[in-house]
Tab-separated table of C-alpha atoms in Angstrom:
chain	number	residue	atom	x	y	z
A	1	MET	CA	34.707	6.782	7.669
A	2	SER	CA	38.387	5.755	7.836
A	3	VAL	CA	38.950	8.368	10.572
A	4	ILE	CA	36.083	6.862	12.577
A	5	PHE	CA	37.499	3.344	12.329
A	6	LYS	CA	40.973	4.597	13.196
A	7	ASN	CA	39.726	6.473	16.265
A	8	LEU	CA	37.783	3.446	17.472
A	9	TRP	CA	40.841	1.245	17.109
A	10	ASN	CA	43.126	3.743	18.853
A	11	ARG	CA	40.658	3.983	21.735
A	12	ARG	CA	39.943	0.242	21.876
A	13	ARG	CA	40.932	-0.067	25.519
A	14	GLN	CA	38.517	2.659	26.515
A	15	ASN	CA	35.794	1.297	24.232
A	16	VAL	CA	36.006	-2.373	25.190
A	17	TRP	CA	33.959	-1.852	28.356
A	18	LEU	CA	31.374	0.170	26.458
A	19	PHE	CA	31.264	-2.626	23.891
A	20	ILE	CA	30.645	-5.305	26.529
A	21	GLU	CA	28.082	-3.131	28.290
A	22	LEU	CA	26.146	-2.512	25.086
A	23	ILE	CA	26.136	-6.234	24.269
A	24	LEU	CA	24.576	-7.023	27.641
A	25	VAL	CA	22.136	-4.137	27.264
A	26	SER	CA	21.130	-5.402	23.802
A	27	ILE	CA	20.336	-8.867	25.130
A	28	LEU	CA	18.334	-7.533	28.060
A	29	ALA	CA	16.537	-5.032	25.839
A	30	TRP	CA	15.547	-7.890	23.503
A	31	ILE	CA	14.003	-9.792	26.406
A	32	MET	CA	12.073	-6.733	27.582
A	33	VAL	CA	10.983	-5.322	24.227
A	34	ASP	CA	9.784	-8.581	22.670
A	35	PRO	CA	6.643	-9.208	24.811
A	36	VAL	CA	5.656	-5.546	24.721
A	37	ALA	CA	5.976	-5.325	20.935
A	38	VAL	CA	3.984	-8.541	20.464
A	39	SER	CA	1.286	-7.311	22.837
A	40	ILE	CA	0.991	-4.009	20.957
A	41	ALA	CA	0.879	-5.850	17.625
A	42	ASP	CA	-1.904	-8.160	18.850
A	43	THR	CA	-3.880	-5.253	20.288
A	44	SER	CA	-3.661	-3.344	17.004
A	45	LEU	CA	-5.200	-6.181	14.968
A	46	PRO	CA	-8.763	-5.424	13.847
A	47	LEU	CA	-11.503	-7.208	15.760
A	48	GLY	CA	-13.380	-8.006	12.568
A	49	TYR	CA	-16.597	-6.408	13.810
A	50	ASP	CA	-17.612	-2.852	14.707
A	51	ALA	CA	-17.451	-2.934	18.508
A	52	ASP	CA	-17.325	0.863	18.830
A	53	ARG	CA	-20.924	1.246	17.612
A	54	LEU	CA	-22.388	-1.702	19.536
A	55	VAL	CA	-24.467	-1.655	22.709
A	56	TYR	CA	-24.935	-4.793	24.784
A	57	VAL	CA	-28.308	-5.128	26.530
A	58	SER	CA	-28.739	-7.965	29.004
A	59	MET	CA	-32.316	-9.122	29.671
A	60	LYS	CA	-33.119	-11.372	32.638
A	61	ALA	CA	-36.192	-13.397	33.581
A	62	ILE	CA	-37.967	-13.028	36.914
A	63	PRO	CA	-37.542	-16.214	39.003
A	64	SER	CA	-40.682	-18.298	39.270
A	65	ASP	CA	-40.832	-17.777	43.060
A	66	ALA	CA	-40.328	-13.997	42.874
A	67	PRO	CA	-43.091	-11.380	43.211
A	68	GLY	CA	-44.470	-10.262	39.867
A	69	TYR	CA	-43.831	-13.574	38.106
A	70	ASP	CA	-46.540	-14.394	35.555
A	71	GLY	CA	-46.978	-18.121	35.098
A	72	ALA	CA	-49.197	-17.650	32.052
A	73	ALA	CA	-46.305	-15.915	30.249
A	74	ASP	CA	-44.307	-19.141	30.368
A	75	SER	CA	-45.998	-20.620	27.312
A	76	ALA	CA	-44.173	-20.913	23.992
A	77	ASP	CA	-46.497	-18.445	22.279
A	78	ARG	CA	-46.112	-15.824	25.013
A	79	LYS	CA	-42.315	-16.210	25.002
A	80	ARG	CA	-42.232	-15.739	21.252
A	81	ALA	CA	-44.486	-12.702	21.463
A	82	CYS	CA	-42.366	-11.268	24.291
A	83	VAL	CA	-39.133	-11.553	22.311
A	84	ASP	CA	-40.770	-10.119	19.180
A	85	ALA	CA	-42.103	-7.161	21.147
A	86	ILE	CA	-38.721	-6.398	22.693
A	87	MET	CA	-36.932	-6.555	19.349
A	88	ALA	CA	-39.558	-4.397	17.648
A	89	LYS	CA	-39.195	-1.708	20.313
A	90	VAL	CA	-35.400	-1.552	20.288
A	91	ARG	CA	-35.281	-1.469	16.482
A	92	GLN	CA	-37.634	1.499	16.462
A	93	TYR	CA	-35.681	3.358	19.129
A	94	PRO	CA	-34.016	6.547	17.793
A	95	GLY	CA	-30.379	6.058	16.876
A	96	VAL	CA	-30.566	2.275	16.426
A	97	GLU	CA	-29.550	1.035	12.965
A	98	HIS	CA	-29.733	-2.743	13.522
A	99	ALA	CA	-30.483	-5.082	16.406
A	100	THR	CA	-30.094	-8.791	17.007
A	101	HIS	CA	-30.663	-11.133	19.916
A	102	THR	CA	-28.781	-14.223	21.017
A	103	PHE	CA	-28.766	-16.633	23.911
A	104	SER	CA	-26.202	-17.887	26.443
A	105	TYR	CA	-22.711	-18.296	24.966
A	106	SER	CA	-22.996	-16.688	21.515
A	107	ILE	CA	-21.484	-13.349	22.461
A	108	ILE	CA	-18.301	-12.480	20.568
A	109	GLY	CA	-15.633	-11.139	22.886
A	110	SER	CA	-17.227	-12.589	26.024
A	111	GLY	CA	-15.693	-14.984	28.509
A	112	SER	CA	-17.714	-17.931	27.258
A	113	LEU	CA	-16.183	-20.073	24.550
A	114	SER	CA	-17.623	-22.830	22.384
A	115	THR	CA	-15.506	-24.835	19.988
A	116	ASN	CA	-16.159	-27.228	17.171
A	117	ASN	CA	-14.252	-29.203	14.572
A	118	PHE	CA	-15.071	-30.436	11.145
A	119	ALA	CA	-13.343	-32.520	8.504
A	120	ILE	CA	-13.656	-32.749	4.746
A	121	GLY	CA	-13.533	-35.653	2.315
A	122	ASP	CA	-14.028	-39.319	3.123
A	123	PRO	CA	-15.094	-39.773	6.775
A	124	ALA	CA	-13.433	-43.195	6.793
A	125	VAL	CA	-9.966	-41.721	6.356
A	126	ASP	CA	-10.132	-38.026	7.246
A	127	THR	CA	-9.381	-36.785	10.743
A	128	ILE	CA	-10.125	-33.507	12.512
A	129	VAL	CA	-7.535	-31.046	11.326
A	130	LYS	CA	-8.793	-27.740	12.687
A	131	SER	CA	-10.429	-26.421	15.794
A	132	HIS	CA	-12.342	-23.172	15.722
A	133	CYS	CA	-14.788	-21.041	17.645
A	134	PHE	CA	-18.450	-21.826	17.190
A	135	LEU	CA	-21.201	-19.204	17.206
A	136	VAL	CA	-24.958	-19.625	17.277
A	137	TYR	CA	-27.134	-16.978	15.680
A	138	VAL	CA	-30.888	-16.658	15.381
A	139	PRO	CA	-31.915	-16.555	11.694
A	140	GLY	CA	-33.864	-13.508	10.580
A	141	GLN	CA	-32.499	-11.308	13.384
A	142	GLU	CA	-29.970	-9.126	11.503
A	143	PHE	CA	-27.080	-10.855	13.255
A	144	PHE	CA	-24.361	-10.190	10.675
A	145	GLU	CA	-25.560	-6.662	9.847
A	146	THR	CA	-25.670	-5.725	13.527
A	147	TYR	CA	-22.107	-6.799	14.222
A	148	GLY	CA	-20.876	-5.197	11.029
A	149	PHE	CA	-19.566	-8.350	9.377
A	150	LYS	CA	-18.559	-8.122	5.728
A	151	ALA	CA	-19.445	-10.768	3.160
A	152	ALA	CA	-16.425	-12.396	1.526
A	153	PRO	CA	-16.046	-12.263	-2.278
A	154	GLY	CA	-18.324	-14.795	-3.964
A	155	SER	CA	-20.640	-15.086	-0.961
A	156	PRO	CA	-24.251	-13.949	-0.562
A	157	SER	CA	-24.737	-10.581	1.164
A	158	VAL	CA	-24.739	-10.332	4.946
A	159	SER	CA	-28.494	-9.685	4.977
A	160	GLU	CA	-29.048	-12.923	3.040
A	161	ILE	CA	-26.660	-14.796	5.344
A	162	SER	CA	-28.507	-13.522	8.428
A	163	ASP	CA	-31.694	-15.163	7.154
A	164	MET	CA	-30.103	-18.530	6.424
A	165	TYR	CA	-31.503	-21.478	8.313
A	166	SER	CA	-31.867	-25.173	7.554
A	167	ALA	CA	-33.983	-27.491	9.669
A	168	ASP	CA	-31.839	-30.473	8.709
A	169	ASP	CA	-28.593	-28.873	9.938
A	170	ASP	CA	-27.329	-28.565	6.379
A	171	CYS	CA	-26.635	-24.818	6.403
A	172	LEU	CA	-23.153	-23.698	7.420
A	173	VAL	CA	-21.667	-20.184	7.534
A	174	ILE	CA	-17.932	-19.857	8.025
A	175	SER	CA	-15.273	-17.158	8.084
A	176	ARG	CA	-13.112	-16.652	5.029
A	177	GLU	CA	-10.048	-17.587	7.085
A	178	LEU	CA	-11.571	-20.931	8.056
A	179	GLY	CA	-12.415	-21.616	4.412
A	180	GLU	CA	-8.827	-20.908	3.420
A	181	ASP	CA	-7.639	-23.453	5.985
A	182	TYR	CA	-9.665	-26.208	4.330
A	183	TRP	CA	-9.943	-25.086	0.692
A	184	PRO	CA	-6.981	-22.782	0.030
A	185	GLY	CA	-7.404	-20.688	-3.073
A	186	GLU	CA	-10.986	-21.888	-3.659
A	187	ASN	CA	-14.410	-20.403	-3.094
A	188	ALA	CA	-15.839	-22.246	-0.081
A	189	ILE	CA	-19.470	-21.698	-1.129
A	190	GLY	CA	-21.075	-25.080	-1.850
A	191	LYS	CA	-18.301	-27.085	-0.193
A	192	ARG	CA	-19.318	-30.018	1.998
A	193	ALA	CA	-17.964	-30.669	5.483
A	194	ILE	CA	-18.466	-33.243	8.234
A	195	LEU	CA	-19.619	-31.739	11.515
A	196	ASN	CA	-18.030	-33.746	14.295
A	197	GLY	CA	-19.802	-33.623	17.624
A	198	TRP	CA	-23.169	-32.613	16.262
A	199	LYS	CA	-26.126	-34.959	16.332
A	200	LEU	CA	-29.035	-35.160	13.974
A	201	LYS	CA	-32.300	-33.799	15.253
A	202	ASN	CA	-33.590	-37.328	15.866
A	203	GLY	CA	-30.848	-37.815	18.448
A	204	SER	CA	-28.650	-40.239	16.515
A	205	ALA	CA	-24.884	-39.888	16.527
A	206	ASP	CA	-24.505	-40.466	12.803
A	207	THR	CA	-22.185	-38.342	10.734
A	208	VAL	CA	-23.697	-34.935	10.072
A	209	TRP	CA	-22.870	-33.277	6.777
A	210	ALA	CA	-23.228	-29.561	6.171
A	211	THR	CA	-22.879	-27.334	3.136
A	212	VAL	CA	-21.195	-23.939	3.238
A	213	ARG	CA	-23.889	-21.428	2.252
A	214	GLY	CA	-22.236	-18.194	3.339
A	215	VAL	CA	-18.732	-16.829	3.957
A	216	VAL	CA	-17.882	-13.690	5.910
A	217	GLU	CA	-14.660	-11.937	6.800
A	218	GLY	CA	-13.460	-13.390	10.097
A	219	ALA	CA	-13.506	-11.864	13.550
A	220	ARG	CA	-11.531	-12.482	16.707
A	221	TRP	CA	-13.612	-14.250	19.338
A	222	HIS	CA	-11.317	-12.843	22.027
A	223	SER	CA	-9.554	-9.539	21.599
A	224	PHE	CA	-6.266	-11.021	22.811
A	225	ASN	CA	-6.083	-13.981	20.408
A	226	ARG	CA	-4.940	-13.910	16.799
A	227	SER	CA	-7.545	-16.326	15.467
A	228	TYR	CA	-10.147	-15.352	12.858
A	229	THR	CA	-11.495	-18.859	12.200
A	230	LEU	CA	-15.196	-18.998	13.011
A	231	GLN	CA	-18.184	-21.196	12.274
A	232	PHE	CA	-21.756	-19.876	12.484
A	233	ARG	CA	-24.877	-21.995	12.805
A	234	GLY	CA	-28.468	-20.823	12.696
A	235	ARG	CA	-30.334	-22.356	15.632
A	236	TYR	CA	-33.670	-22.236	17.460
A	237	GLY	CA	-35.668	-22.133	14.243
A	238	LYS	CA	-37.317	-19.128	12.696
A	239	ASP	CA	-39.118	-18.175	15.885
A	240	GLY	CA	-35.755	-17.612	17.597
A	241	VAL	CA	-36.922	-18.717	21.038
A	242	PRO	CA	-35.439	-21.690	22.953
A	243	ASP	CA	-37.465	-23.840	25.340
A	244	GLU	CA	-35.980	-22.060	28.346
A	245	LEU	CA	-36.040	-18.267	28.243
A	246	ASP	CA	-33.981	-17.415	31.319
A	247	GLU	CA	-32.125	-14.613	29.585
A	248	LEU	CA	-32.055	-12.658	26.371
A	249	ASN	CA	-28.964	-10.900	25.059
A	250	VAL	CA	-29.721	-8.007	22.730
A	251	VAL	CA	-27.023	-6.278	20.696
A	252	LEU	CA	-27.738	-2.877	19.151
A	253	ARG	CA	-25.799	-1.215	16.370
A	254	LEU	CA	-25.975	2.567	16.575
A	255	ARG	CA	-26.271	4.748	13.533
A	256	ASP	CA	-23.124	6.461	12.400
A	257	GLY	CA	-22.530	9.664	14.354
A	258	VAL	CA	-24.656	8.719	17.393
A	259	ASP	CA	-22.807	9.438	20.630
A	260	MET	CA	-22.581	6.315	22.784
A	261	ASN	CA	-22.762	8.064	26.173
A	262	GLU	CA	-25.681	10.267	25.203
A	263	PHE	CA	-27.530	7.301	23.747
A	264	LEU	CA	-27.137	5.183	26.909
A	265	ALA	CA	-28.109	8.091	29.177
A	266	GLU	CA	-31.491	8.251	27.429
A	267	PHE	CA	-31.888	4.562	26.600
A	268	ARG	CA	-31.490	3.090	30.102
A	269	PRO	CA	-34.439	4.869	31.807
A	270	TRP	CA	-36.600	4.221	28.750
A	271	ALA	CA	-35.702	0.515	28.687
A	272	ASP	CA	-36.407	0.080	32.407
A	273	ASN	CA	-40.077	0.656	31.643
A	274	ALA	CA	-40.548	-0.094	27.942
A	275	LEU	CA	-38.673	-3.411	27.934
A	276	ARG	CA	-40.386	-4.786	31.050
A	277	ILE	CA	-42.555	-7.308	29.192
A	278	ASP	CA	-44.052	-10.433	30.783
A	279	ASN	CA	-41.279	-12.030	32.861
A	280	LEU	CA	-38.349	-10.334	31.127
A	281	TYR	CA	-36.752	-7.087	32.265
A	282	MET	CA	-33.640	-5.126	31.341
A	283	PHE	CA	-30.771	-6.048	33.637
A	284	SER	CA	-28.055	-3.822	32.138
A	285	ALA	CA	-27.154	-1.789	29.067
A	286	SER	CA	-23.536	-0.922	28.357
A	287	PRO	CA	-21.096	-0.278	25.501
A	288	TYR	CA	-19.998	-3.504	23.861
A	289	ARG	CA	-16.422	-2.531	24.629
A	290	SER	CA	-17.228	-3.170	28.291
A	291	VAL	CA	-17.934	-6.825	27.457
A	292	ILE	CA	-14.514	-7.063	25.840
A	293	TYR	CA	-12.870	-5.271	28.765
A	294	GLU	CA	-14.491	-7.527	31.367
A	295	THR	CA	-13.365	-10.595	29.429
A	296	GLU	CA	-9.805	-9.319	29.345
A	297	GLU	CA	-10.021	-8.715	33.086
A	298	MET	CA	-11.320	-12.235	33.682
A	299	PHE	CA	-8.417	-13.782	31.780
A	300	GLY	CA	-5.887	-11.525	33.509
A	301	ILE	CA	-4.913	-9.816	30.260
A	302	HIS	CA	-4.761	-6.306	31.679
A	303	SER	CA	-2.629	-7.236	34.685
A	304	GLU	CA	-0.235	-9.264	32.531
A	305	ARG	CA	-0.021	-6.576	29.873
A	306	ASN	CA	0.459	-3.813	32.444
A	307	SER	CA	3.177	-5.754	34.265
A	308	LYS	CA	5.037	-6.238	30.985
A	309	MET	CA	4.673	-2.560	30.129
A	310	LEU	CA	5.835	-1.356	33.560
A	311	LEU	CA	8.794	-3.728	33.650
A	312	ALA	CA	9.839	-2.710	30.144
A	313	ALA	CA	9.365	0.988	30.941
A	314	PHE	CA	11.476	0.700	34.097
A	315	PHE	CA	14.204	-1.135	32.221
A	316	LEU	CA	14.174	1.274	29.293
A	317	LEU	CA	14.351	4.261	31.635
A	318	ASN	CA	17.453	2.817	33.266
A	319	LEU	CA	18.818	1.940	29.833
A	320	VAL	CA	18.348	5.495	28.614
A	321	LEU	CA	19.894	7.058	31.695
A	322	GLY	CA	22.778	4.584	31.893
A	323	THR	CA	23.680	4.612	28.223
A	324	ILE	CA	23.380	8.382	27.867
A	325	GLY	CA	25.456	8.834	31.027
A	326	CYS	CA	28.259	6.559	29.826
A	327	PHE	CA	28.586	8.177	26.425
A	328	TRP	CA	28.180	11.628	27.896
A	329	LEU	CA	31.131	10.965	30.201
A	330	GLN	CA	33.259	9.448	27.427
A	331	THR	CA	32.608	12.422	25.179
A	332	ARG	CA	33.391	14.966	27.876
A	333	LYS	CA	36.752	13.271	28.478
A	334	ARG	CA	37.757	14.120	24.914
A	335	VAL	CA	37.700	17.908	25.321
A	336	LYS	CA	41.493	18.087	24.927
A	337	GLU	CA	41.348	16.020	21.733
A	338	ILE	CA	38.584	18.251	20.422
A	339	GLY	CA	40.684	21.317	21.211
A	340	VAL	CA	43.675	19.908	19.314
A	341	ARG	CA	41.504	19.135	16.280
A	342	ARG	CA	40.052	22.623	16.427
A	343	ALA	CA	43.556	24.037	16.573
A	344	TYR	CA	44.424	22.182	13.368
A	345	GLY	CA	41.415	23.697	11.617
A	346	ALA	CA	38.701	21.097	12.111
A	347	ARG	CA	35.219	22.566	11.881
A	348	ARG	CA	32.770	22.119	14.716
A	349	VAL	CA	30.297	20.258	12.548
A	350	ASN	CA	33.026	17.845	11.435
A	351	ILE	CA	33.965	17.093	15.029
A	352	ILE	CA	30.334	16.493	15.995
A	353	VAL	CA	29.779	14.202	13.004
A	354	MET	CA	32.966	12.283	13.837
A	355	LEU	CA	31.938	11.708	17.445
A	356	LEU	CA	28.415	10.705	16.441
A	357	GLY	CA	29.821	8.356	13.807
A	358	GLU	CA	32.107	6.665	16.326
A	359	SER	CA	29.266	6.200	18.792
A	360	ALA	CA	26.887	4.934	16.093
A	361	MET	CA	29.462	2.450	14.815
A	362	LEU	CA	30.210	1.186	18.306
A	363	ALA	CA	26.489	0.819	19.023
A	364	THR	CA	25.886	-0.964	15.717
A	365	VAL	CA	28.649	-3.528	16.243
A	366	SER	CA	27.606	-4.076	19.864
A	367	VAL	CA	23.912	-4.565	19.091
A	368	LEU	CA	24.771	-6.894	16.199
A	369	ALA	CA	26.920	-8.998	18.520
A	370	GLY	CA	24.231	-8.945	21.217
A	371	VAL	CA	21.370	-10.046	18.972
A	372	LEU	CA	23.507	-12.775	17.395
A	373	ILE	CA	24.256	-14.113	20.863
A	374	TYR	CA	20.553	-14.025	21.747
A	375	LEU	CA	19.716	-15.700	18.429
A	376	GLN	CA	21.564	-18.824	19.529
A	377	PHE	CA	19.434	-18.955	22.663
A	378	ALA	CA	16.242	-18.290	20.711
A	379	LEU	CA	16.970	-21.032	18.175
A	380	LYS	CA	17.647	-23.568	20.897
A	381	TYR	CA	14.777	-22.758	23.234
A	382	HIS	CA	12.254	-21.125	20.835
A	383	SER	CA	12.102	-18.193	23.202
A	384	LEU	CA	10.406	-15.681	20.921
A	385	ASP	CA	7.309	-14.298	22.617
A	386	ALA	CA	4.052	-15.685	21.215
A	387	GLY	CA	1.756	-13.230	22.969
A	388	PHE	CA	-1.526	-14.227	24.559
A	389	SER	CA	-2.127	-16.666	21.686
A	390	ASN	CA	0.650	-18.921	22.979
A	391	ASN	CA	-1.798	-21.589	24.132
A	392	CYS	CA	-4.460	-20.874	21.529
A	393	MET	CA	-5.668	-24.084	19.886
A	394	PHE	CA	-7.156	-22.265	16.914
A	395	SER	CA	-5.575	-21.347	13.601
A	396	LEU	CA	-3.737	-18.089	14.169
A	397	HIS	CA	-3.840	-15.080	11.888
A	398	ASP	CA	-0.642	-14.933	9.860
A	399	THR	CA	1.434	-12.002	11.147
A	400	TRP	CA	5.111	-11.321	11.694
A	401	VAL	CA	4.741	-12.691	15.230
A	402	ASN	CA	4.227	-16.198	13.798
A	403	HIS	CA	7.363	-16.165	11.615
A	404	PHE	CA	10.643	-16.710	13.423
A	405	GLY	CA	12.888	-14.855	10.985
A	406	GLU	CA	10.624	-11.861	10.506
A	407	HIS	CA	9.856	-11.735	14.223
A	408	PHE	CA	13.526	-11.770	15.161
A	409	LEU	CA	14.484	-9.087	12.641
A	410	ILE	CA	11.670	-6.719	13.692
A	411	ILE	CA	12.438	-6.921	17.410
A	412	SER	CA	16.167	-6.621	16.698
A	413	ALA	CA	15.492	-3.490	14.640
A	414	ILE	CA	13.467	-1.992	17.490
A	415	VAL	CA	16.227	-2.785	19.991
A	416	TYR	CA	18.832	-1.283	17.665
A	417	ALA	CA	16.770	1.890	17.176
A	418	ILE	CA	16.334	2.348	20.939
A	419	ILE	CA	19.991	1.816	21.771
A	420	LEU	CA	21.214	3.902	18.833
A	421	LEU	CA	18.944	6.772	19.885
A	422	CYS	CA	20.257	6.652	23.470
A	423	VAL	CA	23.876	6.541	22.279
A	424	LEU	CA	23.430	9.439	19.870
A	425	ILE	CA	21.701	11.584	22.502
A	426	GLY	CA	24.457	10.759	24.997
A	427	THR	CA	27.061	11.818	22.454
A	428	LEU	CA	25.403	14.734	20.687
A	429	ILE	CA	24.722	17.025	23.649
A	430	PRO	CA	28.224	16.949	25.186
A	431	ALA	CA	29.793	16.956	21.689
A	432	VAL	CA	28.013	20.195	20.789
A	433	SER	CA	28.990	21.703	24.114
A	434	ALA	CA	32.630	20.606	23.834
A	435	SER	CA	32.942	21.855	20.257
A	436	ARG	CA	32.001	25.342	21.437
A	437	VAL	CA	34.729	25.483	24.091
A	438	ASP	CA	37.480	28.005	23.337
A	439	ILE	CA	40.571	26.255	21.947
A	440	THR	CA	43.023	27.807	24.404
A	441	ASP	CA	40.741	27.058	27.349
A	442	ALA	CA	40.333	23.444	26.278
A	443	LEU	CA	44.104	22.924	25.950
A	444	ARG	CA	44.934	24.813	29.177
A	445	ASP	CA	42.306	23.010	31.260
A	446	GLU	CA	43.445	19.602	30.098
């Protein structure tokens, strides 16, 4: 180690430019790596539901002025019978484990978004402290089983939660993460909350209280946000049919081992005929992942993520080539020195280790200086990347991205690993080659 320090000091004039270059490279690498690492971390978070086994079936209603429209099917009884018939058929279809239906905006991962707030305690003094996504489910339609939700400890089972409904708006199902926001360390079952923005069924705007009856493990409404706080409300009554039946969204959960492509290839032609009931017909059937993908497209997630990836890849390619080239050249210039050391009995492996040690030490000091310089900028301007959740108004899942110190250390470690790898490659290859040069040839050529 003392030899390494001594060599670095003796070659300080030659190394000063490498030192400055590596500092600048460290700062630029930090700027490029940070958004990519955050994006990868957000993408790797679990959705909270089993999207890989879900099929999304969109049902549409024939317009009243279109051929084939049946006016008699517009009654409440016929609508209810139509929905029941569709659900019975899809549940009996081979390969389907569970099925649920929803209406309008209650599709997790879709572009639509509904929010709600609630407070706890005395309504005279409490204010809204959290905002969260709001989902409507139809009681008795296997909603939580279909999506693959898991009941939180101390909560009724998901099958029991799926059947929960209260005509007086008293029944509330929340995610475990939302419960922890309001009642940290406590079981949320039986807790009371004030639903702001909801009206009683008689149309008054009085305060509406609800009781938490079920708690499930949270899910991300959008695949690019870090929020798992959700509220679920059973709506439309036990019949599960709203006054207007313009569309019907059916979600199927396939049995384990059923191939998605094979299932859809057989299901679509069957559904075109079998699910044409009264005024409803199948509009499309696709993997649930396509819903998530289309939502990401709508919000520009793919283009933003791809631009970050391409920019980082281009920068890192130049970093690799430039850094390797510089250290390759510096190492090759030391052939005479290597020859002298060999002449005095130094082993090849010792020479290689010495050169690698010098390069690693120079890279370490340079990266440390670079990240410390960037730290001053980050502290002043809070410039750590927050990912696509930057403008998210919901409670974010607690990850390293949310913690300044942990965030900074992780990205700095990644930057250090990248630069150290480039430096070692740029040193190792020419060092091995130079150590094999004949001693007399090395001394004569230099």
